[in-house]
């Protein structure tokens, strides 16, 4: 099914991902959708790629469910002139978000700027959004640094600085049964890229349920009911595309060579094949002994990318499929029926009209394959749809 995107302009880059063309969804013919807000706090350089990653993942996970995606920004996040213009064109602000209700939100992380989360320039806005989410969503996903902010604000759980950046694709083990873990393999792999962590003992002492963990990378995903919303936390990045970690490593290496950082980055673990690792190890050795901005031109990106494969996408799709079905079932239990086919229609009680400040609802198809029917979806259609 298409993912509907609530935008102001038809020139958004996601139009290029439509397989069979794009078009405005008629507000007179839309059936009810899952309304999901993407609160994109990523840096300017990652704004578009983050939109693409989550658009594709939601499209692959939706199956017969219909999803309507809304873009929101935190105005207090520092941005360049380009970044401010971009979010002005395609995003709504915090005030719009705080005056509506959504089925779900996805709150992205950001690169750490301050030693303490409470000193980040967007902290006050982030707190407002987190407090809003627990009252005005069915479920909320927090990613990477947003995880650390959410648990600090809600329960005082402090993050811990790691001795080196945790970066790579790590084996995860499922630790318990939960609706979000339905049909997720007992072990699977997920990318991580972070400088900090929250620890399992502190989380469990505050009532969080750890769903997946890694021997090498620690806690991966965990949940807790916060008032009306199930808060879902991913310290990793199930949404990452095949080459995202390579791009992040290359960026960090460039910063080191230009003396913008004193840390020579660690090669991502469990990501490259032996040949690529040997190539990158040689380049890293040269970077340490012959550090200069000019060396960056020799970074072997093409050779390293040659045999990369995305081993985490099937599990990521299943996780997000379960998240969508959880919200659908919870909303069905609250007497707000959800259509499993057709198009979205205007919802008078959703808090988001079909046209908001002249915005257009555009139906786009993700370039990813669609997920098939599964037992949880069948439960919805048979009205046996409450997931405990």
mmCIF file of C-alpha atoms in Angstrom:
data_model
loop_
_atom_site.group_PDB
_atom_site.id
_atom_site.type_symbol
_atom_site.label_atom_id
_atom_site.label_comp_id
_atom_site.label_asym_id
_atom_site.label_seq_id
_atom_site.Cartn_x
_atom_site.Cartn_y
_atom_site.Cartn_z
ATOM 1 C CA UNK A 1 0.000 0.000 0.000
ATOM 2 C CA UNK A 2 1.179 3.585 -0.524
ATOM 3 C CA UNK A 3 2.559 5.691 2.289
ATOM 4 C CA UNK A 4 0.821 9.068 2.322
ATOM 5 C CA UNK A 5 3.049 12.057 3.011
ATOM 6 C CA UNK A 6 1.581 15.307 4.280
ATOM 7 C CA UNK A 7 3.659 17.984 2.548
ATOM 8 C CA UNK A 8 3.441 21.548 1.257
ATOM 9 C CA UNK A 9 5.110 21.033 -2.093
ATOM 10 C CA UNK A 10 5.242 18.486 -4.882
ATOM 11 C CA UNK A 11 9.001 18.859 -5.330
ATOM 12 C CA UNK A 12 9.949 16.793 -2.274
ATOM 13 C CA UNK A 13 12.687 14.265 -3.029
ATOM 14 C CA UNK A 14 10.583 11.257 -1.994
ATOM 15 C CA UNK A 15 8.580 11.597 -5.205
ATOM 16 C CA UNK A 16 11.512 9.977 -6.989
ATOM 17 C CA UNK A 17 10.931 6.809 -4.946
ATOM 18 C CA UNK A 18 7.429 6.223 -6.273
ATOM 19 C CA UNK A 19 7.396 3.093 -8.428
ATOM 20 C CA UNK A 20 4.230 3.889 -10.371
ATOM 21 C CA UNK A 21 4.191 7.668 -10.281
ATOM 22 C CA UNK A 22 2.837 9.995 -7.603
ATOM 23 C CA UNK A 23 -0.341 11.894 -7.105
ATOM 24 C CA UNK A 24 -2.373 13.792 -4.614
ATOM 25 C CA UNK A 25 -4.729 11.667 -2.567
ATOM 26 C CA UNK A 26 -8.238 13.012 -2.872
ATOM 27 C CA UNK A 27 -9.490 14.060 0.582
ATOM 28 C CA UNK A 28 -13.010 12.975 -0.396
ATOM 29 C CA UNK A 29 -12.035 9.334 -0.967
ATOM 30 C CA UNK A 30 -9.599 8.593 1.838
ATOM 31 C CA UNK A 31 -10.275 5.919 4.412
ATOM 32 C CA UNK A 32 -8.725 6.033 7.837
ATOM 33 C CA UNK A 33 -4.935 5.774 8.165
ATOM 34 C CA UNK A 34 -2.387 5.377 10.887
ATOM 35 C CA UNK A 35 -1.081 8.898 11.398
ATOM 36 C CA UNK A 36 2.608 8.901 12.273
ATOM 37 C CA UNK A 37 4.785 11.916 12.943
ATOM 38 C CA UNK A 38 8.493 11.890 12.108
ATOM 39 C CA UNK A 39 10.242 14.302 14.469
ATOM 40 C CA UNK A 40 13.474 14.606 12.551
ATOM 41 C CA UNK A 41 16.234 16.034 14.735
ATOM 42 C CA UNK A 42 19.092 14.876 12.534
ATOM 43 C CA UNK A 43 21.754 17.232 11.207
ATOM 44 C CA UNK A 44 21.203 19.026 7.901
ATOM 45 C CA UNK A 45 23.285 16.500 5.970
ATOM 46 C CA UNK A 46 21.138 13.610 7.245
ATOM 47 C CA UNK A 47 17.659 15.156 7.005
ATOM 48 C CA UNK A 48 16.807 13.724 3.597
ATOM 49 C CA UNK A 49 18.426 10.322 4.102
ATOM 50 C CA UNK A 50 16.567 9.876 7.411
ATOM 51 C CA UNK A 51 13.262 10.665 5.687
ATOM 52 C CA UNK A 52 14.084 8.143 2.960
ATOM 53 C CA UNK A 53 15.156 5.402 5.356
ATOM 54 C CA UNK A 54 12.012 5.608 7.484
ATOM 55 C CA UNK A 55 9.717 6.106 4.492
ATOM 56 C CA UNK A 56 11.070 2.934 2.888
ATOM 57 C CA UNK A 57 10.938 0.953 6.126
ATOM 58 C CA UNK A 58 7.362 1.991 6.886
ATOM 59 C CA UNK A 59 6.367 1.196 3.317
ATOM 60 C CA UNK A 60 7.931 -2.261 3.543
ATOM 61 C CA UNK A 61 6.343 -2.924 6.938
ATOM 62 C CA UNK A 62 2.839 -1.619 6.283
ATOM 63 C CA UNK A 63 1.471 -4.519 4.243
ATOM 64 C CA UNK A 64 -2.299 -3.885 4.039
ATOM 65 C CA UNK A 65 -2.180 -1.042 6.564
ATOM 66 C CA UNK A 66 -2.264 2.543 5.369
ATOM 67 C CA UNK A 67 0.198 5.000 6.864
ATOM 68 C CA UNK A 68 0.148 8.783 6.669
ATOM 69 C CA UNK A 69 3.485 10.380 7.521
ATOM 70 C CA UNK A 70 3.851 13.922 8.859
ATOM 71 C CA UNK A 71 7.185 15.745 9.199
ATOM 72 C CA UNK A 72 7.933 17.804 12.316
ATOM 73 C CA UNK A 73 11.004 19.741 13.388
ATOM 74 C CA UNK A 74 12.359 21.139 16.633
ATOM 75 C CA UNK A 75 12.983 24.794 15.851
ATOM 76 C CA UNK A 76 15.645 24.962 18.570
ATOM 77 C CA UNK A 77 17.908 22.521 16.701
ATOM 78 C CA UNK A 78 20.816 24.520 15.209
ATOM 79 C CA UNK A 79 20.730 24.513 11.405
ATOM 80 C CA UNK A 80 22.410 26.154 8.445
ATOM 81 C CA UNK A 81 20.543 28.518 6.142
ATOM 82 C CA UNK A 82 19.861 25.557 3.839
ATOM 83 C CA UNK A 83 18.566 23.442 6.716
ATOM 84 C CA UNK A 84 16.253 26.159 7.998
ATOM 85 C CA UNK A 85 14.861 26.692 4.516
ATOM 86 C CA UNK A 86 14.382 22.944 3.999
ATOM 87 C CA UNK A 87 12.402 22.366 7.197
ATOM 88 C CA UNK A 88 10.412 25.554 6.583
ATOM 89 C CA UNK A 89 9.279 24.159 3.210
ATOM 90 C CA UNK A 90 8.446 20.601 4.237
ATOM 91 C CA UNK A 91 8.049 20.443 8.030
ATOM 92 C CA UNK A 92 5.627 21.608 10.664
ATOM 93 C CA UNK A 93 6.827 23.147 13.889
ATOM 94 C CA UNK A 94 6.578 22.091 17.504
ATOM 95 C CA UNK A 95 3.481 24.235 18.149
ATOM 96 C CA UNK A 96 1.555 22.320 15.473
ATOM 97 C CA UNK A 97 2.625 19.012 17.012
ATOM 98 C CA UNK A 98 1.694 19.948 20.574
ATOM 99 C CA UNK A 99 -1.808 20.929 19.478
ATOM 100 C CA UNK A 100 -2.738 17.633 17.859
ATOM 101 C CA UNK A 101 -2.832 13.889 18.507
ATOM 102 C CA UNK A 102 -1.213 11.138 16.436
ATOM 103 C CA UNK A 103 -1.249 7.368 16.488
ATOM 104 C CA UNK A 104 2.520 7.267 16.727
ATOM 105 C CA UNK A 105 5.694 9.300 16.489
ATOM 106 C CA UNK A 106 9.276 8.468 15.609
ATOM 107 C CA UNK A 107 11.772 10.755 17.350
ATOM 108 C CA UNK A 108 15.230 10.586 15.812
ATOM 109 C CA UNK A 109 18.533 11.061 17.529
ATOM 110 C CA UNK A 110 21.186 13.636 16.755
ATOM 111 C CA UNK A 111 24.923 13.960 17.080
ATOM 112 C CA UNK A 112 25.833 14.934 20.669
ATOM 113 C CA UNK A 113 26.832 18.582 20.943
ATOM 114 C CA UNK A 114 27.072 19.030 24.709
ATOM 115 C CA UNK A 115 28.598 16.983 27.518
ATOM 116 C CA UNK A 116 25.188 16.798 29.204
ATOM 117 C CA UNK A 117 21.895 16.134 27.466
ATOM 118 C CA UNK A 118 20.216 18.881 29.498
ATOM 119 C CA UNK A 119 22.650 21.354 27.921
ATOM 120 C CA UNK A 120 21.686 20.467 24.351
ATOM 121 C CA UNK A 121 20.104 23.489 22.609
ATOM 122 C CA UNK A 122 16.874 21.586 21.924
ATOM 123 C CA UNK A 123 16.492 20.000 25.392
ATOM 124 C CA UNK A 124 13.501 22.091 26.554
ATOM 125 C CA UNK A 125 11.665 21.383 23.291
ATOM 126 C CA UNK A 126 12.520 17.687 23.512
ATOM 127 C CA UNK A 127 11.038 17.525 27.032
ATOM 128 C CA UNK A 128 7.824 19.170 25.812
ATOM 129 C CA UNK A 129 7.542 16.658 22.975
ATOM 130 C CA UNK A 130 8.182 13.681 25.271
ATOM 131 C CA UNK A 131 5.537 14.850 27.748
ATOM 132 C CA UNK A 132 3.113 15.425 24.874
ATOM 133 C CA UNK A 133 3.775 11.957 23.411
ATOM 134 C CA UNK A 134 2.804 10.031 26.524
ATOM 135 C CA UNK A 135 -0.643 11.663 26.489
ATOM 136 C CA UNK A 136 -1.303 12.018 22.768
ATOM 137 C CA UNK A 137 0.005 8.898 21.013
ATOM 138 C CA UNK A 138 -0.684 5.183 21.110
ATOM 139 C CA UNK A 139 3.030 4.452 20.844
ATOM 140 C CA UNK A 140 6.250 6.445 20.433
ATOM 141 C CA UNK A 141 9.576 5.297 18.999
ATOM 142 C CA UNK A 142 12.785 6.923 20.235
ATOM 143 C CA UNK A 143 16.040 6.343 18.366
ATOM 144 C CA UNK A 144 19.664 6.488 19.545
ATOM 145 C CA UNK A 145 20.334 9.796 21.357
ATOM 146 C CA UNK A 146 16.580 10.416 21.673
ATOM 147 C CA UNK A 147 16.465 7.185 23.712
ATOM 148 C CA UNK A 148 18.951 8.619 26.181
ATOM 149 C CA UNK A 149 16.979 11.847 26.428
ATOM 150 C CA UNK A 150 13.664 10.074 26.962
ATOM 151 C CA UNK A 151 14.825 7.800 29.791
ATOM 152 C CA UNK A 152 16.685 10.666 31.472
ATOM 153 C CA UNK A 153 13.623 12.890 31.452
ATOM 154 C CA UNK A 154 11.067 10.212 32.328
ATOM 155 C CA UNK A 155 12.972 8.205 34.931
ATOM 156 C CA UNK A 156 16.315 9.881 35.617
ATOM 157 C CA UNK A 157 18.319 7.120 33.907
ATOM 158 C CA UNK A 158 21.733 8.545 33.013
ATOM 159 C CA UNK A 159 23.682 7.638 29.900
ATOM 160 C CA UNK A 160 27.290 6.473 30.156
ATOM 161 C CA UNK A 161 30.144 7.526 27.896
ATOM 162 C CA UNK A 162 31.711 4.610 26.040
ATOM 163 C CA UNK A 163 35.512 4.272 25.816
ATOM 164 C CA UNK A 164 35.194 4.219 22.013
ATOM 165 C CA UNK A 165 32.346 4.695 19.564
ATOM 166 C CA UNK A 166 30.091 1.652 19.294
ATOM 167 C CA UNK A 167 29.787 1.268 15.541
ATOM 168 C CA UNK A 168 29.014 -1.786 13.451
ATOM 169 C CA UNK A 169 26.402 -4.481 12.888
ATOM 170 C CA UNK A 170 25.935 -6.556 16.025
ATOM 171 C CA UNK A 171 24.172 -9.835 16.785
ATOM 172 C CA UNK A 172 21.100 -9.330 18.979
ATOM 173 C CA UNK A 173 19.307 -11.893 21.121
ATOM 174 C CA UNK A 174 15.593 -11.719 21.811
ATOM 175 C CA UNK A 175 15.104 -11.753 25.589
ATOM 176 C CA UNK A 176 11.325 -12.074 26.048
ATOM 177 C CA UNK A 177 7.969 -12.480 24.347
ATOM 178 C CA UNK A 178 6.204 -9.247 23.468
ATOM 179 C CA UNK A 179 3.852 -8.139 20.668
ATOM 180 C CA UNK A 180 6.731 -6.189 19.112
ATOM 181 C CA UNK A 181 8.787 -9.390 18.990
ATOM 182 C CA UNK A 182 6.183 -11.466 17.110
ATOM 183 C CA UNK A 183 7.949 -13.503 14.397
ATOM 184 C CA UNK A 184 11.256 -11.712 15.051
ATOM 185 C CA UNK A 185 14.084 -14.311 14.954
ATOM 186 C CA UNK A 186 15.628 -15.425 18.229
ATOM 187 C CA UNK A 187 18.879 -13.881 17.008
ATOM 188 C CA UNK A 188 19.321 -11.207 14.360
ATOM 189 C CA UNK A 189 21.637 -8.329 13.534
ATOM 190 C CA UNK A 190 21.217 -4.564 13.928
ATOM 191 C CA UNK A 191 23.463 -1.568 13.182
ATOM 192 C CA UNK A 192 24.654 0.629 16.059
ATOM 193 C CA UNK A 193 26.493 3.942 15.889
ATOM 194 C CA UNK A 194 26.771 5.827 19.182
ATOM 195 C CA UNK A 195 29.187 7.270 21.728
ATOM 196 C CA UNK A 196 27.023 6.573 24.796
ATOM 197 C CA UNK A 197 24.794 3.888 26.255
ATOM 198 C CA UNK A 198 22.127 3.292 28.850
ATOM 199 C CA UNK A 199 22.660 0.164 30.918
ATOM 200 C CA UNK A 200 20.314 -2.734 31.472
ATOM 201 C CA UNK A 201 20.393 -2.799 35.268
ATOM 202 C CA UNK A 202 19.417 0.881 35.517
ATOM 203 C CA UNK A 203 16.624 0.428 32.991
ATOM 204 C CA UNK A 204 15.129 -2.637 34.664
ATOM 205 C CA UNK A 205 15.223 -0.956 38.058
ATOM 206 C CA UNK A 206 12.964 1.742 36.606
ATOM 207 C CA UNK A 207 10.456 -0.680 35.096
ATOM 208 C CA UNK A 208 11.693 -0.932 31.511
ATOM 209 C CA UNK A 209 11.425 -4.288 29.736
ATOM 210 C CA UNK A 210 14.484 -5.138 27.667
ATOM 211 C CA UNK A 211 13.453 -6.898 24.458
ATOM 212 C CA UNK A 212 16.804 -7.444 22.730
ATOM 213 C CA UNK A 213 20.434 -7.222 23.783
ATOM 214 C CA UNK A 214 23.888 -7.831 22.380
ATOM 215 C CA UNK A 215 26.916 -9.293 24.124
ATOM 216 C CA UNK A 216 29.142 -6.774 22.335
ATOM 217 C CA UNK A 217 26.867 -3.717 22.114
ATOM 218 C CA UNK A 218 24.685 -4.009 25.229
ATOM 219 C CA UNK A 219 20.974 -3.221 25.313
ATOM 220 C CA UNK A 220 19.404 -2.861 21.887
ATOM 221 C CA UNK A 221 15.641 -2.327 22.311
ATOM 222 C CA UNK A 222 13.371 -1.889 25.321
ATOM 223 C CA UNK A 223 9.858 -0.652 26.142
ATOM 224 C CA UNK A 224 7.794 0.915 28.907
ATOM 225 C CA UNK A 225 4.204 2.100 29.096
ATOM 226 C CA UNK A 226 4.234 5.836 29.767
ATOM 227 C CA UNK A 227 0.679 6.872 30.582
ATOM 228 C CA UNK A 228 -1.298 6.405 27.318
ATOM 229 C CA UNK A 229 1.680 5.602 25.092
ATOM 230 C CA UNK A 230 3.933 2.577 24.766
ATOM 231 C CA UNK A 231 7.427 4.052 24.546
ATOM 232 C CA UNK A 232 9.686 1.960 22.291
ATOM 233 C CA UNK A 233 13.411 2.604 22.460
ATOM 234 C CA UNK A 234 16.059 1.593 19.908
ATOM 235 C CA UNK A 235 19.673 2.256 20.862
ATOM 236 C CA UNK A 236 20.535 0.858 17.444
ATOM 237 C CA UNK A 237 19.411 1.847 13.953
ATOM 238 C CA UNK A 238 17.175 -0.784 12.333
ATOM 239 C CA UNK A 239 16.217 1.827 9.714
ATOM 240 C CA UNK A 240 19.758 2.188 8.319
ATOM 241 C CA UNK A 241 20.349 1.508 4.644
ATOM 242 C CA UNK A 242 23.103 -0.770 3.373
ATOM 243 C CA UNK A 243 25.744 1.958 2.979
ATOM 244 C CA UNK A 244 24.822 4.216 5.908
ATOM 245 C CA UNK A 245 27.525 2.958 8.283
ATOM 246 C CA UNK A 246 30.140 3.291 5.555
ATOM 247 C CA UNK A 247 29.116 6.910 5.015
ATOM 248 C CA UNK A 248 29.250 7.602 8.746
ATOM 249 C CA UNK A 249 32.695 6.036 9.085
ATOM 250 C CA UNK A 250 33.955 8.004 6.077
ATOM 251 C CA UNK A 251 32.571 11.230 7.589
ATOM 252 C CA UNK A 252 34.313 10.549 10.916
ATOM 253 C CA UNK A 253 37.577 9.771 9.148
ATOM 254 C CA UNK A 254 37.338 13.056 7.255
ATOM 255 C CA UNK A 255 36.886 14.948 10.501
ATOM 256 C CA UNK A 256 39.965 13.285 11.943
ATOM 257 C CA UNK A 257 42.101 14.051 8.881
ATOM 258 C CA UNK A 258 41.000 17.704 8.937
ATOM 259 C CA UNK A 259 41.826 17.904 12.663
ATOM 260 C CA UNK A 260 38.186 18.586 13.520
ATOM 261 C CA UNK A 261 38.347 15.580 15.849
ATOM 262 C CA UNK A 262 41.265 14.061 17.732
ATOM 263 C CA UNK A 263 39.749 10.570 17.617
ATOM 264 C CA UNK A 264 40.733 8.345 14.712
ATOM 265 C CA UNK A 265 37.502 6.395 14.105
ATOM 266 C CA UNK A 266 37.213 2.674 14.701
ATOM 267 C CA UNK A 267 36.316 0.524 11.688
ATOM 268 C CA UNK A 268 32.689 -0.688 12.020
ATOM 269 C CA UNK A 269 32.450 -4.191 13.489
ATOM 270 C CA UNK A 270 30.748 -7.065 11.640
ATOM 271 C CA UNK A 271 30.021 -4.948 8.585
ATOM 272 C CA UNK A 272 32.784 -5.309 5.989
ATOM 273 C CA UNK A 273 34.188 -8.472 4.450
ATOM 274 C CA UNK A 274 37.797 -9.491 5.078
ATOM 275 C CA UNK A 275 39.166 -7.788 1.963
ATOM 276 C CA UNK A 276 37.480 -4.477 2.752
ATOM 277 C CA UNK A 277 38.582 -4.606 6.396
ATOM 278 C CA UNK A 278 42.194 -5.120 5.352
ATOM 279 C CA UNK A 279 41.927 -2.194 2.941
ATOM 280 C CA UNK A 280 40.411 0.093 5.561
ATOM 281 C CA UNK A 281 42.891 -1.034 8.211
ATOM 282 C CA UNK A 282 45.721 -0.020 5.903
ATOM 283 C CA UNK A 283 44.131 3.374 5.257
ATOM 284 C CA UNK A 284 43.553 3.918 8.981
ATOM 285 C CA UNK A 285 47.191 3.092 9.703
ATOM 286 C CA UNK A 286 48.267 5.666 7.124
ATOM 287 C CA UNK A 287 45.850 8.231 8.595
ATOM 288 C CA UNK A 288 47.509 7.812 11.993
ATOM 289 C CA UNK A 289 51.048 8.188 10.664
ATOM 290 C CA UNK A 290 50.491 10.699 7.840
ATOM 291 C CA UNK A 291 47.490 12.710 8.966
ATOM 292 C CA UNK A 292 46.474 15.404 6.483
ATOM 293 C CA UNK A 293 43.279 16.686 4.824
ATOM 294 C CA UNK A 294 44.622 15.682 1.420
ATOM 295 C CA UNK A 295 44.655 12.007 2.389
ATOM 296 C CA UNK A 296 40.850 11.971 2.502
ATOM 297 C CA UNK A 297 40.724 11.877 -1.299
ATOM 298 C CA UNK A 298 42.278 8.394 -1.140
ATOM 299 C CA UNK A 299 39.606 6.946 1.148
ATOM 300 C CA UNK A 300 38.649 3.617 -0.543
ATOM 301 C CA UNK A 301 34.883 4.090 -0.401
ATOM 302 C CA UNK A 302 34.054 2.313 -3.663
ATOM 303 C CA UNK A 303 36.164 -0.751 -2.861
ATOM 304 C CA UNK A 304 34.756 -0.992 0.663
ATOM 305 C CA UNK A 305 31.169 -0.725 -0.596
ATOM 306 C CA UNK A 306 31.491 -3.368 -3.284
ATOM 307 C CA UNK A 307 30.230 -6.413 -1.358
ATOM 308 C CA UNK A 308 28.204 -4.811 1.419
ATOM 309 C CA UNK A 309 24.814 -6.365 2.097
ATOM 310 C CA UNK A 310 21.911 -5.445 4.313
ATOM 311 C CA UNK A 311 21.548 -8.368 6.714
ATOM 312 C CA UNK A 312 19.287 -6.514 9.174
ATOM 313 C CA UNK A 313 16.401 -5.388 6.961
ATOM 314 C CA UNK A 314 14.118 -8.465 7.375
ATOM 315 C CA UNK A 315 14.151 -8.152 11.181
ATOM 316 C CA UNK A 316 13.778 -4.367 10.996
ATOM 317 C CA UNK A 317 10.751 -4.736 8.718
ATOM 318 C CA UNK A 318 9.205 -7.240 11.118
ATOM 319 C CA UNK A 319 9.793 -4.960 14.123
ATOM 320 C CA UNK A 320 8.130 -2.006 12.426
ATOM 321 C CA UNK A 321 5.349 -4.231 11.093
ATOM 322 C CA UNK A 322 4.600 -5.296 14.662
ATOM 323 C CA UNK A 323 4.706 -1.674 15.823
ATOM 324 C CA UNK A 324 2.158 -0.628 13.203
ATOM 325 C CA UNK A 325 -0.103 -3.575 14.047
ATOM 326 C CA UNK A 326 0.166 -2.799 17.753
ATOM 327 C CA UNK A 327 -1.088 0.748 17.155
ATOM 328 C CA UNK A 328 -3.823 -0.491 14.843
ATOM 329 C CA UNK A 329 -5.058 -3.031 17.371
ATOM 330 C CA UNK A 330 -4.977 -0.568 20.244
ATOM 331 C CA UNK A 331 -6.916 1.974 18.244
ATOM 332 C CA UNK A 332 -9.459 -0.663 17.197
ATOM 333 C CA UNK A 333 -9.938 -1.444 20.872
ATOM 334 C CA UNK A 334 -10.748 2.216 21.421
ATOM 335 C CA UNK A 335 -13.525 2.060 18.786
ATOM 336 C CA UNK A 336 -11.534 3.840 16.062
ATOM 337 C CA UNK A 337 -11.747 1.344 13.172
ATOM 338 C CA UNK A 338 -8.831 1.059 10.767
ATOM 339 C CA UNK A 339 -9.181 0.187 7.104
ATOM 340 C CA UNK A 340 -6.776 -2.449 5.795
ATOM 341 C CA UNK A 341 -7.274 -1.488 2.146
ATOM 342 C CA UNK A 342 -8.227 1.462 0.016
ATOM 343 C CA UNK A 343 -7.188 5.067 0.588
ATOM 344 C CA UNK A 344 -7.155 7.335 3.604
ATOM 345 C CA UNK A 345 -10.008 9.696 4.238
ATOM 346 C CA UNK A 346 -10.183 12.852 6.274
ATOM 347 C CA UNK A 347 -10.566 12.127 9.985
ATOM 348 C CA UNK A 348 -12.523 14.673 11.975
ATOM 349 C CA UNK A 349 -11.270 13.291 15.286
ATOM 350 C CA UNK A 350 -7.629 12.662 14.418
ATOM 351 C CA UNK A 351 -6.424 16.159 15.181
ATOM 352 C CA UNK A 352 -4.896 16.411 11.684
ATOM 353 C CA UNK A 353 -7.195 17.640 8.908
ATOM 354 C CA UNK A 354 -6.523 16.532 5.355
ATOM 355 C CA UNK A 355 -5.466 20.050 4.419
ATOM 356 C CA UNK A 356 -3.569 21.920 7.111
ATOM 357 C CA UNK A 357 -2.290 25.374 6.127
ATOM 358 C CA UNK A 358 -2.713 24.385 2.477
ATOM 359 C CA UNK A 359 -0.681 21.205 2.808
ATOM 360 C CA UNK A 360 -1.081 18.414 0.252
ATOM 361 C CA UNK A 361 -1.530 14.730 0.977
ATOM 362 C CA UNK A 362 0.565 12.793 -1.506
ATOM 363 C CA UNK A 363 0.417 9.034 -2.029
ATOM 364 C CA UNK A 364 3.838 7.519 -2.677
ATOM 365 C CA UNK A 365 4.891 3.917 -2.911
ATOM 366 C CA UNK A 366 8.065 2.879 -1.206
ATOM 367 C CA UNK A 367 10.710 1.250 -3.361
ATOM 368 C CA UNK A 368 10.813 -1.632 -0.883
ATOM 369 C CA UNK A 369 8.847 -4.881 -1.311
ATOM 370 C CA UNK A 370 5.590 -5.019 0.533
ATOM 371 C CA UNK A 371 5.194 -7.269 3.530
ATOM 372 C CA UNK A 372 2.662 -10.048 3.148
ATOM 373 C CA UNK A 373 -0.248 -11.031 5.342
ATOM 374 C CA UNK A 374 0.542 -12.479 8.706
ATOM 375 C CA UNK A 375 -1.289 -13.816 11.756
ATOM 376 C CA UNK A 376 -1.404 -10.466 13.526
ATOM 377 C CA UNK A 377 -3.011 -8.796 10.524
ATOM 378 C CA UNK A 378 -5.565 -11.606 10.332
ATOM 379 C CA UNK A 379 -6.422 -11.004 13.963
ATOM 380 C CA UNK A 380 -7.266 -7.417 13.077
ATOM 381 C CA UNK A 381 -9.605 -8.330 10.252
ATOM 382 C CA UNK A 382 -11.372 -10.897 12.431
ATOM 383 C CA UNK A 383 -11.827 -8.278 15.169
ATOM 384 C CA UNK A 384 -9.740 -10.369 17.552
ATOM 385 C CA UNK A 385 -7.459 -7.406 17.562
ATOM 386 C CA UNK A 386 -6.427 -6.506 21.080
ATOM 387 C CA UNK A 387 -2.739 -7.175 21.630
ATOM 388 C CA UNK A 388 -1.978 -7.398 25.353
#
